[in-house]
């Protein structure tokens, strides 16, 4: 029997289309089960996959399946567009007075090339005011020591080998760094309370890293951390509040949206385009945004951009966020 390549390909593309539709449906049910929540990570990829599948299916003369694929893609366009290219309506137009530049990087606890991050950072034309390093292990100690002598005199770290270590460095003169339990006491968070150098504008920054939702238990633990973050942020008296970290979720997760709502915070990436920060070996447009910065509504985002990651030995990208603080 002669092998029919087009028939073979057609059947498999139909199967992929069914998988695409099922995954998209699961993503809409993210509040019901942790596995469904994982499906929200690929919201942008549903658009790419649907567009590609529809093109091939039209070529193979399977129009019904092609229309189903493109319809699935189009249903997700508003989600991406409203997040990446529309600034949040809740943001206030405040009299912004001073910029604050924050660099965040999940360096990876097993990273053997941590020194490369330090070398890359020294080459930047503008050095960040605050550096947040997630998954800080003992390997990072020499890097932090070097950074403290070259512009970031204020530093605090909790080095761990289990992916929950964290380090924060600040070059702001009036900086008070403290290690405080937010939610689970075994998950360290570092808080920076300070005032900007020029206008003495007070701010508070929370750097943190909740568990990855790869099991039901860990997903529940992550969501409990979100509740703790919201409670902590709501109890902070300082108006300029920032939360930075690898939050192990994407903006389309029900639980992430609940965190934004209950904390009365905004996503700093909203309106700044699409930036995929993981995995770093993929182009940024192909990655998923799991490294977040949340800001209070009186803070204005100047810009947010991703840097390298894979060349620095990590599976996450460096992310630089510049904001303007107001009284």
XYZ file of C-alpha atoms in Angstrom:
327
model
C 0.000 0.000 0.000
C 1.390 3.387 -0.983
C 2.207 5.632 1.925
C -0.010 8.721 1.874
C 2.007 11.456 3.534
C -0.737 14.081 3.438
C -3.276 11.727 5.000
C -0.754 10.776 7.687
C 0.037 14.435 8.416
C -3.624 15.424 8.365
C -4.593 12.910 11.046
C -1.828 14.046 13.359
C -2.613 17.714 12.908
C -6.236 17.000 13.760
C -5.068 15.267 16.948
C -2.909 18.295 17.787
C -5.889 20.576 17.194
C -7.998 18.526 19.602
C -5.189 18.775 22.184
C -5.015 22.538 21.624
C -8.738 22.957 22.216
C -8.697 20.785 25.339
C -5.728 22.706 26.777
C -7.451 26.018 26.072
C -10.606 24.816 27.819
C -8.556 23.631 30.801
C -6.950 27.076 31.076
C -10.387 28.642 31.495
C -10.974 26.360 34.481
C -7.748 27.261 36.292
C -9.517 27.942 39.585
C -10.791 24.350 39.774
C -7.603 22.269 39.690
C -3.862 22.825 39.775
C -3.326 20.985 36.473
C -5.813 23.309 34.778
C -3.909 26.231 36.275
C -0.738 25.031 34.543
C -2.563 25.306 31.222
C -2.755 29.103 31.635
C 1.026 29.295 31.211
C 0.654 28.730 27.467
C -1.951 31.388 26.654
C 0.341 33.127 24.150
C 1.373 29.778 22.672
C -2.252 28.842 21.987
C -2.322 31.758 19.549
C 0.901 30.681 17.853
C -0.113 27.024 17.714
C -3.625 27.783 16.483
C -2.341 30.024 13.704
C 0.230 27.450 12.577
C -2.209 24.534 12.707
C -4.886 26.415 10.785
C -2.434 27.218 8.007
C -1.398 23.587 7.568
C -4.977 22.329 7.855
C -6.201 24.711 5.169
C -3.364 23.483 2.972
C -4.469 19.901 3.631
C -8.076 20.861 2.845
C -9.435 20.240 6.313
C -11.324 23.553 6.627
C -13.493 22.643 9.617
C -10.497 21.726 11.716
C -8.628 24.749 10.403
C -11.448 27.062 11.492
C -11.498 25.404 14.919
C -7.746 25.978 15.315
C -7.881 29.616 14.238
C -10.956 30.249 16.399
C -9.079 28.912 19.424
C -6.190 31.226 18.613
C -8.408 34.275 18.132
C -10.214 33.721 21.431
C -6.895 34.232 23.232
C -5.857 37.383 21.367
C -7.813 39.735 23.695
C -6.125 38.172 26.740
C -2.653 38.839 25.366
C -3.498 42.241 23.913
C -5.133 43.565 27.081
C -2.163 42.423 29.159
C 0.776 43.335 26.953
C -0.351 46.491 25.187
C -2.997 48.171 27.323
C -1.905 49.966 30.485
C -4.110 49.116 33.484
C -7.028 51.480 33.975
C -6.551 51.388 37.740
C -3.225 53.202 37.546
C -3.208 56.694 38.997
C -1.634 59.665 37.264
C 0.420 60.804 40.202
C 3.050 63.510 40.404
C 5.961 61.129 39.947
C 9.132 62.594 41.375
C 11.979 60.084 41.320
C 12.948 56.978 39.407
C 13.839 53.656 40.967
C 15.511 50.936 38.918
C 15.112 47.324 40.019
C 16.876 44.292 38.567
C 15.538 40.828 39.303
C 17.164 37.556 38.317
C 16.437 33.943 39.146
C 20.051 32.921 38.858
C 19.443 29.214 39.518
C 20.690 27.405 42.611
C 22.797 25.014 40.494
C 24.343 27.761 38.398
C 28.091 27.250 38.076
C 28.514 30.484 36.112
C 27.246 33.016 38.649
C 30.365 35.098 38.068
C 29.164 35.819 34.536
C 26.153 37.678 35.943
C 28.451 39.920 37.975
C 30.621 40.617 34.918
C 27.577 41.357 32.765
C 26.134 43.684 35.391
C 29.354 45.705 35.643
C 29.227 46.370 31.896
C 25.773 47.957 31.980
C 25.601 51.712 31.275
C 23.105 52.219 34.100
C 23.429 50.259 37.326
C 20.177 49.319 39.094
C 19.343 50.805 42.476
C 18.201 47.441 43.830
C 19.232 43.944 42.744
C 17.040 40.963 43.657
C 18.581 37.522 43.142
C 16.335 34.472 43.428
C 17.649 30.940 44.159
C 20.757 32.297 45.841
C 23.030 29.430 46.903
C 26.429 29.354 48.582
C 28.015 29.684 45.123
C 26.736 33.261 45.035
C 28.626 34.453 48.121
C 31.721 35.717 46.233
C 29.502 37.542 43.744
C 27.556 39.329 46.488
C 30.799 40.216 48.270
C 32.161 41.746 45.069
C 28.977 43.692 44.407
C 29.054 45.150 47.913
C 32.427 46.739 47.150
C 31.329 48.147 43.804
C 28.200 50.156 44.389
C 25.751 48.079 46.426
C 26.926 48.460 50.033
C 23.648 47.304 51.564
C 23.082 43.572 51.174
C 21.230 40.738 52.841
C 21.077 37.099 51.811
C 19.682 33.776 52.925
C 21.717 31.220 50.984
C 20.021 27.885 50.424
C 20.590 24.906 48.157
C 16.892 24.050 47.718
C 15.904 26.795 45.211
C 14.497 29.082 47.925
C 17.603 31.098 48.714
C 17.374 34.840 48.138
C 19.705 37.846 48.103
C 18.972 41.566 47.815
C 21.475 44.379 47.320
C 20.823 48.119 47.371
C 22.880 51.173 46.523
C 20.302 53.525 48.051
C 21.832 55.230 51.067
C 18.742 55.042 53.266
C 18.080 51.303 52.947
C 16.964 48.960 55.695
C 17.002 45.300 54.625
C 15.370 42.627 56.754
C 14.654 38.922 56.447
C 11.040 38.402 57.462
C 8.698 35.400 57.254
C 5.776 36.139 54.949
C 3.435 33.179 55.137
C 5.484 29.967 55.344
C 8.437 30.621 57.717
C 10.595 28.193 55.720
C 10.261 30.318 52.568
C 12.495 33.364 53.078
C 11.497 36.822 51.891
C 13.582 39.975 52.092
C 12.036 43.384 52.660
C 13.675 46.675 51.713
C 12.394 49.760 53.476
C 14.029 52.956 52.338
C 13.888 56.480 50.972
C 15.132 57.604 47.584
C 18.432 59.482 47.549
C 17.251 62.769 46.016
C 13.690 63.421 47.162
C 13.574 61.143 50.223
C 10.459 59.408 48.907
C 9.670 56.390 51.102
C 9.077 52.976 49.571
C 8.843 49.325 50.561
C 9.945 46.404 48.408
C 9.192 42.736 49.064
C 11.426 40.183 47.303
C 10.120 36.635 47.392
C 9.855 33.222 45.687
C 6.868 30.925 46.324
C 6.875 27.195 45.459
C 6.337 25.994 41.882
C 2.844 24.538 41.286
C 4.071 21.186 39.961
C 2.011 19.095 42.402
C -1.291 19.654 44.143
C 0.454 20.214 47.479
C 2.951 22.723 46.078
C 0.234 24.526 44.152
C -1.771 24.946 47.345
C 1.348 26.199 49.151
C 1.985 28.742 46.394
C -1.593 30.014 46.572
C -1.347 30.320 50.357
C 1.762 32.435 49.876
C -0.212 34.705 47.551
C -2.774 35.226 50.303
C 0.031 36.066 52.737
C 1.567 38.538 50.266
C -1.773 40.304 49.817
C -2.286 40.562 53.578
C 1.215 41.911 54.098
C 0.919 44.485 51.302
C -2.433 45.706 52.589
C -0.984 46.206 56.062
C 1.960 48.283 54.830
C 1.509 51.973 55.624
C 3.941 53.215 52.954
C 2.116 54.211 49.773
C 4.907 53.133 47.382
C 4.815 49.326 47.575
C 6.573 46.879 45.252
C 6.634 43.083 45.147
C 9.348 41.418 43.057
C 10.079 37.761 42.416
C 9.674 34.584 40.446
C 6.038 33.988 41.377
C 5.775 30.697 39.474
C 2.670 31.733 37.571
C 1.613 33.682 34.513
C -0.702 36.700 34.298
C -3.669 34.633 33.080
C -3.876 32.395 36.127
C -6.968 32.851 38.279
C -4.785 32.804 41.390
C -2.466 35.516 40.073
C -5.402 37.744 39.186
C -6.791 37.127 42.654
C -3.456 38.241 44.149
C -3.598 41.491 42.174
C -7.186 42.116 43.216
C -6.786 41.320 46.906
C -3.518 43.227 47.268
C -4.818 46.226 45.270
C -1.639 46.123 43.187
C -0.892 46.337 39.460
C 1.285 44.213 37.199
C 4.271 46.328 36.135
C 4.421 44.470 32.820
C 0.892 45.447 31.781
C 1.059 47.716 28.752
C 4.802 47.129 28.324
C 4.625 44.405 25.670
C 5.083 40.663 25.966
C 8.200 39.432 27.767
C 8.758 35.727 28.270
C 11.346 35.181 30.997
C 11.419 31.366 31.137
C 13.026 29.267 29.748
C 15.892 31.596 28.894
C 17.195 29.459 26.038
C 14.089 30.362 24.025
C 13.619 33.796 22.423
C 11.770 36.078 24.817
C 8.648 36.047 22.622
C 8.513 32.253 22.921
C 8.963 32.067 26.694
C 6.430 32.439 29.493
C 6.299 35.411 31.912
C 6.844 34.019 35.408
C 9.184 36.692 36.829
C 6.934 39.476 38.039
C 6.927 42.936 39.566
C 3.779 44.196 41.278
C 3.400 47.889 42.058
C 0.970 50.038 44.015
C -1.311 52.237 41.939
C 0.513 55.486 42.623
C 3.685 54.157 40.962
C 4.329 54.820 37.276
C 6.186 52.300 35.094
C 8.828 53.924 32.889
C 9.848 50.732 31.123
C 10.409 47.034 31.710
C 12.717 44.879 29.644
C 14.334 41.467 29.678
C 18.040 40.781 29.445
C 20.088 37.625 28.974
C 19.832 34.503 31.072
C 21.009 31.402 29.240
C 24.439 32.924 28.588
C 24.645 33.670 32.321
C 24.042 30.033 33.233
C 20.368 30.374 34.193
C 17.064 29.146 32.778
C 15.476 32.532 33.598
C 16.149 35.913 32.045
C 17.290 39.024 33.845
C 14.444 41.546 34.094
C 14.970 45.278 34.611
C 12.059 47.423 35.796
C 12.259 51.204 36.040
C 9.485 52.982 37.916
C 8.732 56.480 39.160
C 7.782 56.913 42.780
C 5.518 59.654 44.060
C 4.697 61.095 47.432
